[in-house]
Structure formats: C-alpha cells, structure tokens
Coordinates of C-alpha atoms and ligand atoms in Angstrom, one line a residue:
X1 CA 0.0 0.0 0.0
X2 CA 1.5 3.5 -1.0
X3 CA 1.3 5.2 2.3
X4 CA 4.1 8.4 3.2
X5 CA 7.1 5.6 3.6
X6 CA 6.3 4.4 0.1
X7 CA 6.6 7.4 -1.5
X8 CA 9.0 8.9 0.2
X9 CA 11.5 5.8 -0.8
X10 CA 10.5 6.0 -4.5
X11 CA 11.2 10.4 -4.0
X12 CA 14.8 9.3 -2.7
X13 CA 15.3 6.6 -5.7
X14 CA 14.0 9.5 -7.9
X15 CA 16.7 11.7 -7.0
X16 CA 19.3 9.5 -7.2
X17 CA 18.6 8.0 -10.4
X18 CA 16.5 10.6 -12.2
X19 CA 16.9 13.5 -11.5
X20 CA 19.1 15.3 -14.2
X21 CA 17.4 13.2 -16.7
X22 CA 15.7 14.4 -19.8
X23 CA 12.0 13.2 -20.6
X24 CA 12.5 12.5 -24.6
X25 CA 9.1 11.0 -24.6
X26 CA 5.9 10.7 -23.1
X27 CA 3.2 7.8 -23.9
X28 CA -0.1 7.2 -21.7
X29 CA -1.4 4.0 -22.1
X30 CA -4.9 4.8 -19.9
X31 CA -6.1 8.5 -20.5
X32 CA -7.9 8.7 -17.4
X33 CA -4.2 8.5 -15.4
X34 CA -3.7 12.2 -16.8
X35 CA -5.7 14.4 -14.4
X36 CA -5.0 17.6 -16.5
X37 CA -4.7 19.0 -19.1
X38 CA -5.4 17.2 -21.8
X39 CA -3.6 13.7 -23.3
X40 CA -2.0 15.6 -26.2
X41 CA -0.7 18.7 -24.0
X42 CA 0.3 16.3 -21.3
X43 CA 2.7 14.5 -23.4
X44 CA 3.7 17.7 -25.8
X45 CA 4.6 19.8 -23.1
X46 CA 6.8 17.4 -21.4
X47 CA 8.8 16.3 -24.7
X48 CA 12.8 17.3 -24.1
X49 CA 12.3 18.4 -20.1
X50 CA 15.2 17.8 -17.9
X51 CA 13.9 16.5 -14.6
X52 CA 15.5 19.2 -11.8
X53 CA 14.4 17.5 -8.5
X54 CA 12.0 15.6 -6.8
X55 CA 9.9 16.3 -3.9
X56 CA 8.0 15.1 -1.8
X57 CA 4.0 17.1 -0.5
X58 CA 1.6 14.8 1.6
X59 CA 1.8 11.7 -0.6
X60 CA 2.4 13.8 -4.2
X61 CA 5.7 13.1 -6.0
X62 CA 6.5 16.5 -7.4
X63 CA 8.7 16.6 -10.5
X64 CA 10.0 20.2 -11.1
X65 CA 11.2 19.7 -15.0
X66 CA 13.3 22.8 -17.1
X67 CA 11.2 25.2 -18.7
X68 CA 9.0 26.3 -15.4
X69 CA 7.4 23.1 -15.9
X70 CA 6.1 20.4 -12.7
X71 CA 5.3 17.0 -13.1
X72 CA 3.1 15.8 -10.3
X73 CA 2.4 12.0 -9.9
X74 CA 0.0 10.5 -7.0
X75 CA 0.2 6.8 -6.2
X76 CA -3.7 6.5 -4.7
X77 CA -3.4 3.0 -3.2
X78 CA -1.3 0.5 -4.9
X79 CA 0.5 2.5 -7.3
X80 CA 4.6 2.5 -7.9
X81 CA 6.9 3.8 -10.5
X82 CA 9.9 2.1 -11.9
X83 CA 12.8 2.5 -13.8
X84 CA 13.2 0.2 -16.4
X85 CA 15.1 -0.5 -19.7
X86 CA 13.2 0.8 -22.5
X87 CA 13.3 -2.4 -24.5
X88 CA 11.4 -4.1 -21.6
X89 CA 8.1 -5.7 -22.0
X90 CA 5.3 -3.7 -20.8
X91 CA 2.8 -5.2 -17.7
X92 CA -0.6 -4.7 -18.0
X93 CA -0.7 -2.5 -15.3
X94 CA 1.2 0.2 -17.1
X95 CA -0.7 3.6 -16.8
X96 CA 2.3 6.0 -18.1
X97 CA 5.6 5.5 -20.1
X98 CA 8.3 8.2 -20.1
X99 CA 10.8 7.8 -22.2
X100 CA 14.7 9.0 -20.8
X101 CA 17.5 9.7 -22.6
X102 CA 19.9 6.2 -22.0
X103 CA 17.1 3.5 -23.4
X104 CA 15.5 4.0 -19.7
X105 CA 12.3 4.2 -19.3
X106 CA 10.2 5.6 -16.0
X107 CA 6.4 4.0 -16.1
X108 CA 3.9 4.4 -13.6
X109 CA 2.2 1.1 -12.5
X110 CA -1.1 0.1 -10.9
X111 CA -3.1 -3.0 -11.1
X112 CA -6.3 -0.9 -10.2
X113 CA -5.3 2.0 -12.5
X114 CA -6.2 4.9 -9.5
X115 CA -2.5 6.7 -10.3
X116 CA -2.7 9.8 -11.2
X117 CA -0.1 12.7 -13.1
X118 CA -0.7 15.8 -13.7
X119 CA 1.9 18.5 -15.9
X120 CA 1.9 22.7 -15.6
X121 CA 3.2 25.5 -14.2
X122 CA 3.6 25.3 -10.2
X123 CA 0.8 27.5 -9.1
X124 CA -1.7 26.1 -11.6
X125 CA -1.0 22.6 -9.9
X126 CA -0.9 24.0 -6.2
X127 CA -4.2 25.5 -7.0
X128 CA -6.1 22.8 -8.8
X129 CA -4.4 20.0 -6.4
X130 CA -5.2 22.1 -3.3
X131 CA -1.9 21.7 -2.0
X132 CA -1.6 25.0 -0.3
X133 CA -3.9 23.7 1.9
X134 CA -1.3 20.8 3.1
X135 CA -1.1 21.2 7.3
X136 CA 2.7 20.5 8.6
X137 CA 4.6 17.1 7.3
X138 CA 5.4 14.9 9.7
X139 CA 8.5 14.4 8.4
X140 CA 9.5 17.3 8.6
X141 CA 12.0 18.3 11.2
X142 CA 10.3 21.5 12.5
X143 CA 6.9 18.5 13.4
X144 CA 7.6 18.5 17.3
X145 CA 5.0 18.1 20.2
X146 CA 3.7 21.4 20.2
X147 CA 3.1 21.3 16.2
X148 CA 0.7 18.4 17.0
X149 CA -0.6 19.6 19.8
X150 CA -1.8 23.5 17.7
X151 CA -3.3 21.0 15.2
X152 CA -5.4 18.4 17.4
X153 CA -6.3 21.5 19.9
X154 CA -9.7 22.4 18.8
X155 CA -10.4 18.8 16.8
X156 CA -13.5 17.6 18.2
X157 CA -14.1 14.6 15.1
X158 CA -12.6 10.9 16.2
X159 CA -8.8 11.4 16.4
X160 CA -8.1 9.1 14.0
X161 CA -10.2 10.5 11.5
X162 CA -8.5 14.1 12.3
X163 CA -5.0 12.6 11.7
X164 CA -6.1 10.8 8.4
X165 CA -6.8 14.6 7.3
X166 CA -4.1 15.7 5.7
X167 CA -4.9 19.7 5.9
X168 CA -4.4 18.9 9.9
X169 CA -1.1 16.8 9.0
X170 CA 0.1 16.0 6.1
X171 CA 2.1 12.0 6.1
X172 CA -0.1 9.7 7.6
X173 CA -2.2 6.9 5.9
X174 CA -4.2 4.5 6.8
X175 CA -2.3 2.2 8.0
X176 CA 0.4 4.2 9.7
X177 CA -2.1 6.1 11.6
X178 CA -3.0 2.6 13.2
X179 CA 0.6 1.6 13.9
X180 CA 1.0 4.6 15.3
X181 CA -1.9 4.9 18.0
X182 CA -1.3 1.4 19.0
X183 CA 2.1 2.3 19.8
X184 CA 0.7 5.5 21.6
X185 CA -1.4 3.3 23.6
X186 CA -4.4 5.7 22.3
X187 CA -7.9 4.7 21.0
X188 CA -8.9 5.5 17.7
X189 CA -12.3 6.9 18.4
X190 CA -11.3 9.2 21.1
X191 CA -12.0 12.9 20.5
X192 CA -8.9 14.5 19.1
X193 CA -8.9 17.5 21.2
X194 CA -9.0 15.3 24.1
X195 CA -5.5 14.4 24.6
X196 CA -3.4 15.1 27.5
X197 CA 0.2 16.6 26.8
X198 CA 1.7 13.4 27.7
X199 CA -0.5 11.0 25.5
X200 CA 0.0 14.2 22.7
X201 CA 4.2 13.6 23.6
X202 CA 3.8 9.6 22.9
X203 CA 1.6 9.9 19.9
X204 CA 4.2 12.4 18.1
X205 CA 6.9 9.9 19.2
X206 CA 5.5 7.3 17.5
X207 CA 4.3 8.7 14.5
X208 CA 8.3 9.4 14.1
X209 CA 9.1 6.0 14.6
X210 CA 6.5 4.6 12.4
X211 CA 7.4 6.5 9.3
X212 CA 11.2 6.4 9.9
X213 CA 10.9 2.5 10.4
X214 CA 8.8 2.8 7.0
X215 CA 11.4 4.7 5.6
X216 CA 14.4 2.7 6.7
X217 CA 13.0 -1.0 5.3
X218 CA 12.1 1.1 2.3
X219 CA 8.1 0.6 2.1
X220 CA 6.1 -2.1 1.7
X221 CA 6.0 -1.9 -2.5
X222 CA 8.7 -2.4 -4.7
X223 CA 11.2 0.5 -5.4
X224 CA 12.1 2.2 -8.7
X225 CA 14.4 -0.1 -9.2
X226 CA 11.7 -3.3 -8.6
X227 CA 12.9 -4.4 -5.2
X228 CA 10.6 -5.6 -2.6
X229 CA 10.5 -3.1 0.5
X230 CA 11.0 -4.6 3.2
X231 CA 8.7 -2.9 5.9
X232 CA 5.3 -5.0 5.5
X233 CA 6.7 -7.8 8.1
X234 CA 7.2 -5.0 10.5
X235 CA 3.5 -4.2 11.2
X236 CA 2.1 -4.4 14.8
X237 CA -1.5 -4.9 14.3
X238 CA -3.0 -3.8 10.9
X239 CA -5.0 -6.1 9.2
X240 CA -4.1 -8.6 11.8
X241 CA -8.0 -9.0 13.2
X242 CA -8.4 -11.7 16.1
X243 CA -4.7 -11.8 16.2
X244 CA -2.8 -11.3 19.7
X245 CA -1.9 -7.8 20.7
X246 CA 1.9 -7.9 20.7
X247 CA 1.7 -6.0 23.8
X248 CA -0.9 -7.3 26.0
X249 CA -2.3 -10.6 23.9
X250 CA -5.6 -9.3 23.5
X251 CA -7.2 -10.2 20.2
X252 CA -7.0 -7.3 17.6
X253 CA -10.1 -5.9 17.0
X254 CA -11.7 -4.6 14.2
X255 CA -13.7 -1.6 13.4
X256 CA -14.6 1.2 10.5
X257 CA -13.8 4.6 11.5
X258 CA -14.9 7.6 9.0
X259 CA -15.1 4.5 6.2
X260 CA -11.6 3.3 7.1
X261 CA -10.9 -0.1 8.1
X262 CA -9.4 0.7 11.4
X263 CA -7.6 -2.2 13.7
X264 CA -6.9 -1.6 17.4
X265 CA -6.4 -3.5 21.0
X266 CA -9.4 -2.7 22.7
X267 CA -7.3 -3.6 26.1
X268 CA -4.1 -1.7 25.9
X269 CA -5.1 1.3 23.9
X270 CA -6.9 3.9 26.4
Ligands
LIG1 ZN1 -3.0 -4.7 23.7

C-alpha cells in the first residue's frame, strides 16, 4: 500500500537516479491517469524536459522539470513507479511511459489503475491539487509536540479521522495512523482535542518511529528499481484482526472509523 514511507522511498530513488534526466518521450497508455490538461498537452509539453528534483508534499511526487514546468504523480493506493530499460516488455498495469535519454524508461504502474499525473506551471498545480492547503509534514523536522498539539487542539471529530486529514497533518495513511496509536497506547475513536500533553508527547513519538521505520525498510512496494521493500513484516496490528496484541495478547479488534478499516487493542489502547 503506498502510504508516506512508500513514497517517500520511490522520491529518494528518484533523485538519485533521475533527476538530471531528460524526458524524450511521453506515452499514456490509460487517458484517465492524466488528471489535466489534456492527453495531447500532457505529453507535448513534457517532450525534451530535464527533470531538476524531486519532492515530496503529503503523498504527491513532485517533478519540477526545465522550462517552469512540474510533473506531479499520486500513487492512490497501490501504485509505484519504476525504472526500467526501454526495450522491456510492458505489464498490463502500465498507466504511463516516459521515455529518458539512456534507453531508460520511468512507467507508472497500478493493477487498479487509480494513479494519477498531472503537468503545468507550479501554481496552476498548487491551485487545482489544493496543495496549499497541506497542514505540517510529519516528516518534517520543524513536526515536534507542540506542532501536533496547535493541530489536534480544537479537533472535536474521532482522532483518527483528524489525523487521516491531511490539511491537519500531512504523512499519515491509513495504516500508519494505526501503527502509530497502537504504539501510543491511544484509541482510535477518542475525540482529538482530548489528549493530555503526555498522550500528545507519545503519539508524536510514534508517529516518528513509524514513518522512519517505514522509511528505513524502504516501504512495503517495490522500489524504482523493482525491489521488494521490506517494511510489510514489521507491522504491529494492521489487518491482523483476532490476532494477539503484541503487547498485551488481547485479540486485535476490528472496526470502520470515517469509512476506514481501522484495527486496534481494545485492552491496551486507552
Ligand atoms: Zn494490547
């Protein structure tokens, strides 16, 4: 699943292996994976771009290019991107070829075809993808205690619900947000605002340690290169329903929170 770890490893592949790149070619193999503008400009405009960085918003890939041009990519769930020789046979699953300079190519995969890129100036893609409206990354290193505490203050919705909302903090999925409040000892319905400073002090410690674990067995999905990330056998109790607490024993239980599958102890999580 591509949560912040995920896409955060592929951002770090990027950079080390594409950026400085040129884009020579673009092909889109399903039209609806180009959110704007249109097929045609989408691949025109990006023809003969160099790729100058890449960065990292909420769970956006951001692809600043030469020529005042951005390349935004969004994994939804499942997707990945990988870099690939250009002679390779195509999966099924392919959503988006560029072509780079080198016989390389960089195609954007997902079996459920959600992945989405977008191409244009900065601010268009800000405005249209709202990303102005981002709250603090919580990877950042300015994301302390008192960050999270300003942001759940006056959050009276279900606390995990608050921290799925990425205008309150931007870097936690599903799944980490789990990971994380079991290892907070916190329950997933409780109201946000009602934290005490010490439960706000574990919760921010954990949230650290779940995405830097993330990061450091590279993801759960393959990287650009097509290795298997290691981090899915480090899980503590998503989807592991009915399965002992690692802590405590108590069966795992499972409940929907906001439309989320949501999996918690209902002993050691207060
Ligand atoms: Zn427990």
């Amino acid at each position: 699943m591509a949560e912040v770890p995920e896409v955060e490893t592929t951002v770090r592949d990027l950079r080390e292996a594409v950026v400085g790149r040129t884009v020579t070619a673009t092909e889109v193999l399903l039209p609806a994976a180009v959110r704007f503008p249109t097929v045609d400009e989408f691949t025109t405009s990006l023809t003969d771009r160099v790729v100058l960085e890449a960065n990292r918003r909420a769970k956006y890939i951001l692809l600043p290019l030469s020529g005042d041009l951005l390349l935004v990519v969004h994994f939804a769930l499942w997707g990945t991107l990988a870099l690939v020789p250009t002679d390779q046979p195509r999966l099924p699953e392919t959503l988006v070829v560029w072509h780079l300079d080198q016989e390389q190519d960089l195609r954007l995969f997902d079996k459920l075809g959600y992945a989405r890129a977008a191409a244009g100036a900065a601010e268009v893609l800000f405005e249209r993808l709202d990303l102005h409206s981002l709250g603090p990354e919580a990877l950042d290193p300015g994301f302390d205690v008192d960050v999270l505490a300003r942001q759940l203050v006056r959050r009276k919705g279900v606390l995990k619900s608050v921290l799925l909302n990425q205008r309150v903090l931007a870097g936690l999925g599903n799944r980490d947000t789990d990971e994380s409040l079991w290892l907070a000892g916190i329950d997933p319905r409780r109201s946000a605002a009602s934290l005490t400073l010490e439960e706000l002090t574990h919760l921010h410690a954990s949230i650290e340690k779940v995405l830097s674990e993330g990061i450091a067995l590279r993801g759960t999905q393959r990287d650009l290169f097509g290795r298997k990330g290691q981090a899915v056998h480090r899980r503590y109790i998503f989807e592991k329903r009915r399965e002992p607490c690692p802590r405590c024993g108590t069966p795992i239980a499972y409940i929907r929170i906001g439309g989320r599958n949501t999996f918690y102890c209902p002993n050691c999580q207060k």
